[in-house]
């Protein structure tokens, strides 16, 4: 299957700093990438949808200025957690689709990034 | 109403036995796709199987099969000959055609934890 990579796999940072997470589709072009957040033993919560070359669409309740998303190319999307606080500590997962617009597209997920804010 | 319902809090199965993980869904769209993902303790979401709403036959992928009962709006995952490596969290998800285009998104259930006993 298609491969999606995420970097870093884990990060620890101090409160108030910013953290950037990269998501890459390795063997396909992803016109659309999704960013999720997951708390322990819970389901994935969609944060935003990013399309290459355009602004991301954020889900209700997700702060746009807090979670900056950039989808600069067909293989790379980045999530920047700005001025991180302990409550931002979570598991962040990106996902990509290699064909846009059909209900049958399989969505492939990255391995996730565990963020811990001290 | 929840779009994807997974009510089993946790499942236990003996190694080499079959197990069924339940999933019911709610949609008014005639065209939709149903997905199952596995999430082991490492956190990576692994795509297992897909069923389209117009598919006449139940999907199968190796030891995984999907018991699709459209009238009952259920899409249960059957794992045959369970292995210790099957211990993980399993998520059912749906994509509706009403969200066509690049931004169509998956809706996830809460997940089911499966533990395989030796």
Short mmCIF file of C-alpha atoms in Angstrom, two decimals:
data_model
loop_
_atom_site.label_atom_id
_atom_site.label_comp_id
_atom_site.label_asym_id
_atom_site.label_seq_id
_atom_site.Cartn_x
_atom_site.Cartn_y
_atom_site.Cartn_z
CA UNK A 1 0.00 0.00 0.00
CA UNK A 2 0.85 3.64 -0.20
CA UNK A 3 3.29 4.99 2.35
CA UNK A 4 2.91 8.13 4.40
CA UNK A 5 5.74 9.26 6.62
CA UNK A 6 5.65 11.62 9.54
CA UNK A 7 8.46 13.42 11.27
CA UNK A 8 9.29 13.57 14.08
CA UNK A 9 7.79 10.46 15.62
CA UNK A 10 7.92 12.06 19.03
CA UNK A 11 8.83 15.46 20.40
CA UNK A 12 9.11 17.02 23.82
CA UNK A 13 9.07 20.77 24.07
CA UNK A 14 8.76 23.52 26.62
CA UNK A 15 5.56 25.44 27.08
CA UNK A 16 5.42 28.49 24.83
CA UNK A 17 7.54 27.11 22.04
CA UNK A 18 6.36 26.09 18.57
CA UNK A 19 6.62 22.65 17.09
CA UNK A 20 6.46 21.67 13.42
CA UNK A 21 5.33 18.23 12.28
CA UNK A 22 5.92 17.08 8.71
CA UNK A 23 3.77 14.67 6.74
CA UNK A 24 4.97 13.25 3.43
CA UNK A 25 3.42 10.92 0.91
CA UNK A 26 6.32 8.82 -0.30
CA UNK A 27 5.08 7.03 -3.38
CA UNK A 28 2.06 8.99 -4.52
CA UNK A 29 0.88 12.54 -4.92
CA UNK A 30 -1.61 13.66 -2.31
CA UNK A 31 -3.88 16.46 -3.34
CA UNK A 32 -5.55 16.23 0.03
CA UNK A 33 -4.06 15.62 3.44
CA UNK A 34 -5.83 15.39 6.76
CA UNK A 35 -4.61 16.10 10.26
CA UNK A 36 -6.02 14.26 13.24
CA UNK A 37 -5.55 14.42 16.96
CA UNK A 38 -6.00 11.42 19.22
CA UNK A 39 -6.11 11.13 22.98
CA UNK A 40 -5.31 7.81 24.68
CA UNK A 41 -7.91 5.10 24.12
CA UNK A 42 -10.05 7.47 22.10
CA UNK A 43 -10.99 7.87 18.48
CA UNK A 44 -9.33 10.11 15.93
CA UNK A 45 -10.57 13.67 15.87
CA UNK A 46 -10.22 15.45 12.55
CA UNK A 47 -8.58 18.81 13.01
CA UNK A 48 -8.28 20.08 9.48
CA UNK A 49 -8.19 19.20 5.82
CA UNK A 50 -5.46 20.64 3.66
CA UNK A 51 -5.40 20.89 -0.10
CA UNK A 52 -2.23 21.54 -2.02
CA UNK A 53 -1.80 25.20 -2.79
CA UNK A 54 -4.79 26.45 -0.85
CA UNK A 55 -5.77 27.28 2.70
CA UNK A 56 -6.67 24.50 5.04
CA UNK A 57 -10.23 23.88 6.14
CA UNK A 58 -10.47 23.61 9.90
CA UNK A 59 -13.06 21.67 11.84
CA UNK A 60 -15.28 23.50 14.25
CA UNK A 61 -13.55 24.27 17.51
CA UNK A 62 -10.01 23.98 16.15
CA UNK A 63 -8.02 27.18 16.48
CA UNK A 64 -6.56 28.19 13.14
CA UNK A 65 -3.93 30.43 14.68
CA UNK A 66 -2.90 27.72 17.08
CA UNK A 67 -2.54 24.92 14.56
CA UNK A 68 -1.01 26.24 11.37
CA UNK A 69 -1.22 23.96 8.36
CA UNK A 70 0.72 24.35 5.16
CA UNK A 71 0.33 22.06 2.15
CA UNK A 72 3.03 23.48 -0.08
CA UNK A 73 3.45 20.55 -2.45
CA UNK A 74 1.68 17.40 -3.54
CA UNK A 75 3.84 15.33 -1.22
CA UNK A 76 4.28 17.50 1.86
CA UNK A 77 2.01 19.01 4.47
CA UNK A 78 3.12 20.52 7.76
CA UNK A 79 1.34 21.16 11.03
CA UNK A 80 2.81 23.77 13.34
CA UNK A 81 1.60 23.91 16.91
CA UNK A 82 2.27 27.48 17.92
CA UNK A 83 2.94 28.56 21.51
CA UNK A 84 2.37 25.03 22.71
CA UNK A 85 0.90 24.38 26.14
CA UNK A 86 0.58 21.17 28.15
CA UNK A 87 -3.02 20.73 26.99
CA UNK A 88 -1.71 20.44 23.43
CA UNK A 89 0.08 17.24 24.39
CA UNK A 90 -1.42 14.54 22.24
CA UNK A 91 -0.87 12.09 19.39
CA UNK A 92 -1.07 13.81 16.03
CA UNK A 93 -1.67 11.74 12.92
CA UNK A 94 -1.64 12.83 9.31
CA UNK A 95 -3.37 11.08 6.46
CA UNK A 96 -3.30 11.35 2.70
CA UNK A 97 -5.40 10.36 -0.27
CA UNK A 98 -3.84 9.80 -3.65
CA UNK A 99 -6.95 10.33 -5.73
CA UNK A 100 -9.33 13.17 -5.03
CA UNK A 101 -13.08 13.15 -5.24
CA UNK A 102 -14.32 9.61 -5.06
CA UNK A 103 -15.89 7.83 -2.15
CA UNK A 104 -13.75 4.76 -2.72
CA UNK A 105 -10.37 6.36 -2.16
CA UNK A 106 -8.34 4.59 0.45
CA UNK A 107 -6.89 6.95 3.01
CA UNK A 108 -3.41 6.13 4.20
CA UNK A 109 -2.10 7.23 7.56
CA UNK A 110 1.28 8.27 8.83
CA UNK A 111 2.78 6.64 11.91
CA UNK A 112 1.85 9.58 14.12
CA UNK A 113 3.74 12.10 16.23
CA UNK A 114 3.55 12.06 19.98
CA UNK A 115 3.84 15.59 21.32
CA UNK A 116 4.58 16.24 24.97
CA UNK A 117 4.59 19.81 26.18
CA UNK A 118 6.25 20.38 29.54
CA UNK B 1 -27.05 10.84 15.76
CA UNK B 2 -23.68 9.19 15.59
CA UNK B 3 -22.68 8.24 12.10
CA UNK B 4 -20.53 5.30 13.15
CA UNK B 5 -21.32 3.24 16.24
CA UNK B 6 -18.98 0.75 17.81
CA UNK B 7 -20.44 -0.32 21.14
CA UNK B 8 -18.27 -3.27 22.15
CA UNK B 9 -15.99 -1.92 24.88
CA UNK B 10 -13.40 -4.59 24.53
CA UNK B 11 -13.18 -8.02 23.01
CA UNK B 12 -11.20 -11.07 23.95
CA UNK B 13 -10.56 -14.01 21.67
CA UNK B 14 -8.52 -17.15 21.93
CA UNK B 15 -5.67 -17.50 19.49
CA UNK B 16 -6.70 -19.29 16.26
CA UNK B 17 -10.39 -18.60 16.80
CA UNK B 18 -12.53 -16.23 14.75
CA UNK B 19 -13.87 -12.96 16.12
CA UNK B 20 -16.45 -10.46 14.91
CA UNK B 21 -16.16 -6.75 15.61
CA UNK B 22 -19.41 -4.85 15.28
CA UNK B 23 -20.02 -1.62 13.44
CA UNK B 24 -23.28 0.10 12.59
CA UNK B 25 -23.59 3.29 10.61
CA UNK B 26 -26.10 5.95 9.82
CA UNK B 27 -26.37 7.77 6.52
CA UNK B 28 -28.98 8.97 4.09
CA UNK B 29 -26.58 8.99 1.17
CA UNK B 30 -27.06 6.12 -1.29
CA UNK B 31 -23.36 6.05 -2.07
CA UNK B 32 -20.81 5.64 0.66
CA UNK B 33 -17.72 3.69 1.58
CA UNK B 34 -16.96 1.78 4.74
CA UNK B 35 -13.44 1.17 6.01
CA UNK B 36 -11.80 -0.75 8.81
CA UNK B 37 -8.47 0.26 10.30
CA UNK B 38 -6.25 -1.42 12.85
CA UNK B 39 -4.23 0.59 15.34
CA UNK B 40 -1.64 -1.38 17.31
CA UNK B 41 0.04 0.06 20.38
CA UNK B 42 2.64 1.72 18.14
CA UNK B 43 -0.10 4.10 17.01
CA UNK B 44 0.01 3.62 13.26
CA UNK B 45 -3.36 3.31 11.53
CA UNK B 46 -3.29 0.30 9.24
CA UNK B 47 -5.90 0.00 6.50
CA UNK B 48 -7.55 -3.43 6.54
CA UNK B 49 -10.55 -3.58 4.27
CA UNK B 50 -13.03 -1.52 2.26
CA UNK B 51 -16.69 -2.03 1.35
CA UNK B 52 -18.60 0.14 -1.08
CA UNK B 53 -22.31 0.67 -0.66
CA UNK B 54 -23.00 -0.67 -4.14
CA UNK B 55 -20.76 -3.69 -3.85
CA UNK B 56 -22.77 -6.85 -4.27
CA UNK B 57 -20.36 -9.09 -2.47
CA UNK B 58 -18.83 -8.82 0.94
CA UNK B 59 -15.24 -7.64 0.86
CA UNK B 60 -12.46 -10.03 1.84
CA UNK B 61 -8.75 -9.43 2.38
CA UNK B 62 -6.84 -12.45 3.59
CA UNK B 63 -8.02 -13.25 7.11
CA UNK B 64 -10.30 -10.22 7.15
CA UNK B 65 -13.81 -10.19 5.80
CA UNK B 66 -16.56 -7.67 6.09
CA UNK B 67 -20.08 -8.84 6.86
CA UNK B 68 -22.02 -6.11 5.08
CA UNK B 69 -25.74 -5.98 5.80
CA UNK B 70 -26.97 -2.91 4.03
CA UNK B 71 -30.58 -3.02 5.20
CA UNK B 72 -29.44 -3.21 8.80
CA UNK B 73 -26.69 -0.65 8.18
CA UNK B 74 -24.06 -2.84 9.68
CA UNK B 75 -20.53 -3.56 8.53
CA UNK B 76 -19.00 -6.03 10.93
CA UNK B 77 -15.38 -7.06 10.60
CA UNK B 78 -14.63 -10.77 10.88
CA UNK B 79 -11.10 -11.85 11.67
CA UNK B 80 -10.50 -15.53 11.12
CA UNK B 81 -7.79 -17.57 12.83
CA UNK B 82 -6.81 -14.84 15.27
CA UNK B 83 -3.14 -14.27 15.91
CA UNK B 84 -1.41 -12.64 18.86
CA UNK B 85 -0.42 -9.79 16.55
CA UNK B 86 -4.07 -8.99 16.00
CA UNK B 87 -4.26 -7.47 19.48
CA UNK B 88 -4.95 -3.81 18.76
CA UNK B 89 -7.63 -1.19 18.58
CA UNK B 90 -9.94 -1.44 15.57
CA UNK B 91 -11.78 1.46 14.02
CA UNK B 92 -14.71 1.43 11.63
CA UNK B 93 -15.02 4.50 9.41
CA UNK B 94 -17.32 5.83 6.71
CA UNK B 95 -17.03 8.28 3.87
CA UNK B 96 -20.24 9.64 2.35
CA UNK B 97 -20.63 10.81 -1.21
CA UNK B 98 -22.37 13.90 0.09
CA UNK B 99 -18.87 15.12 0.90
CA UNK B 100 -17.54 14.73 -2.63
CA UNK B 101 -14.43 16.36 -3.87
CA UNK B 102 -11.05 16.61 -2.35
CA UNK B 103 -12.42 17.47 1.06
CA UNK B 104 -14.56 14.38 1.59
CA UNK B 105 -13.57 12.98 4.93
CA UNK B 106 -13.74 9.85 6.99
CA UNK B 107 -15.92 9.65 10.06
CA UNK B 108 -14.56 7.25 12.66
CA UNK B 109 -16.24 5.21 15.31
CA UNK B 110 -14.92 5.14 18.87
CA UNK B 111 -13.01 1.95 18.26
CA UNK B 112 -12.89 -1.50 19.81
CA UNK B 113 -9.97 -2.99 21.69
CA UNK B 114 -9.26 -6.57 20.74
CA UNK B 115 -7.06 -8.77 22.88
CA UNK B 116 -5.95 -12.15 21.60
CA UNK B 117 -5.16 -14.70 24.29
CA UNK B 118 -2.52 -17.39 23.72
#
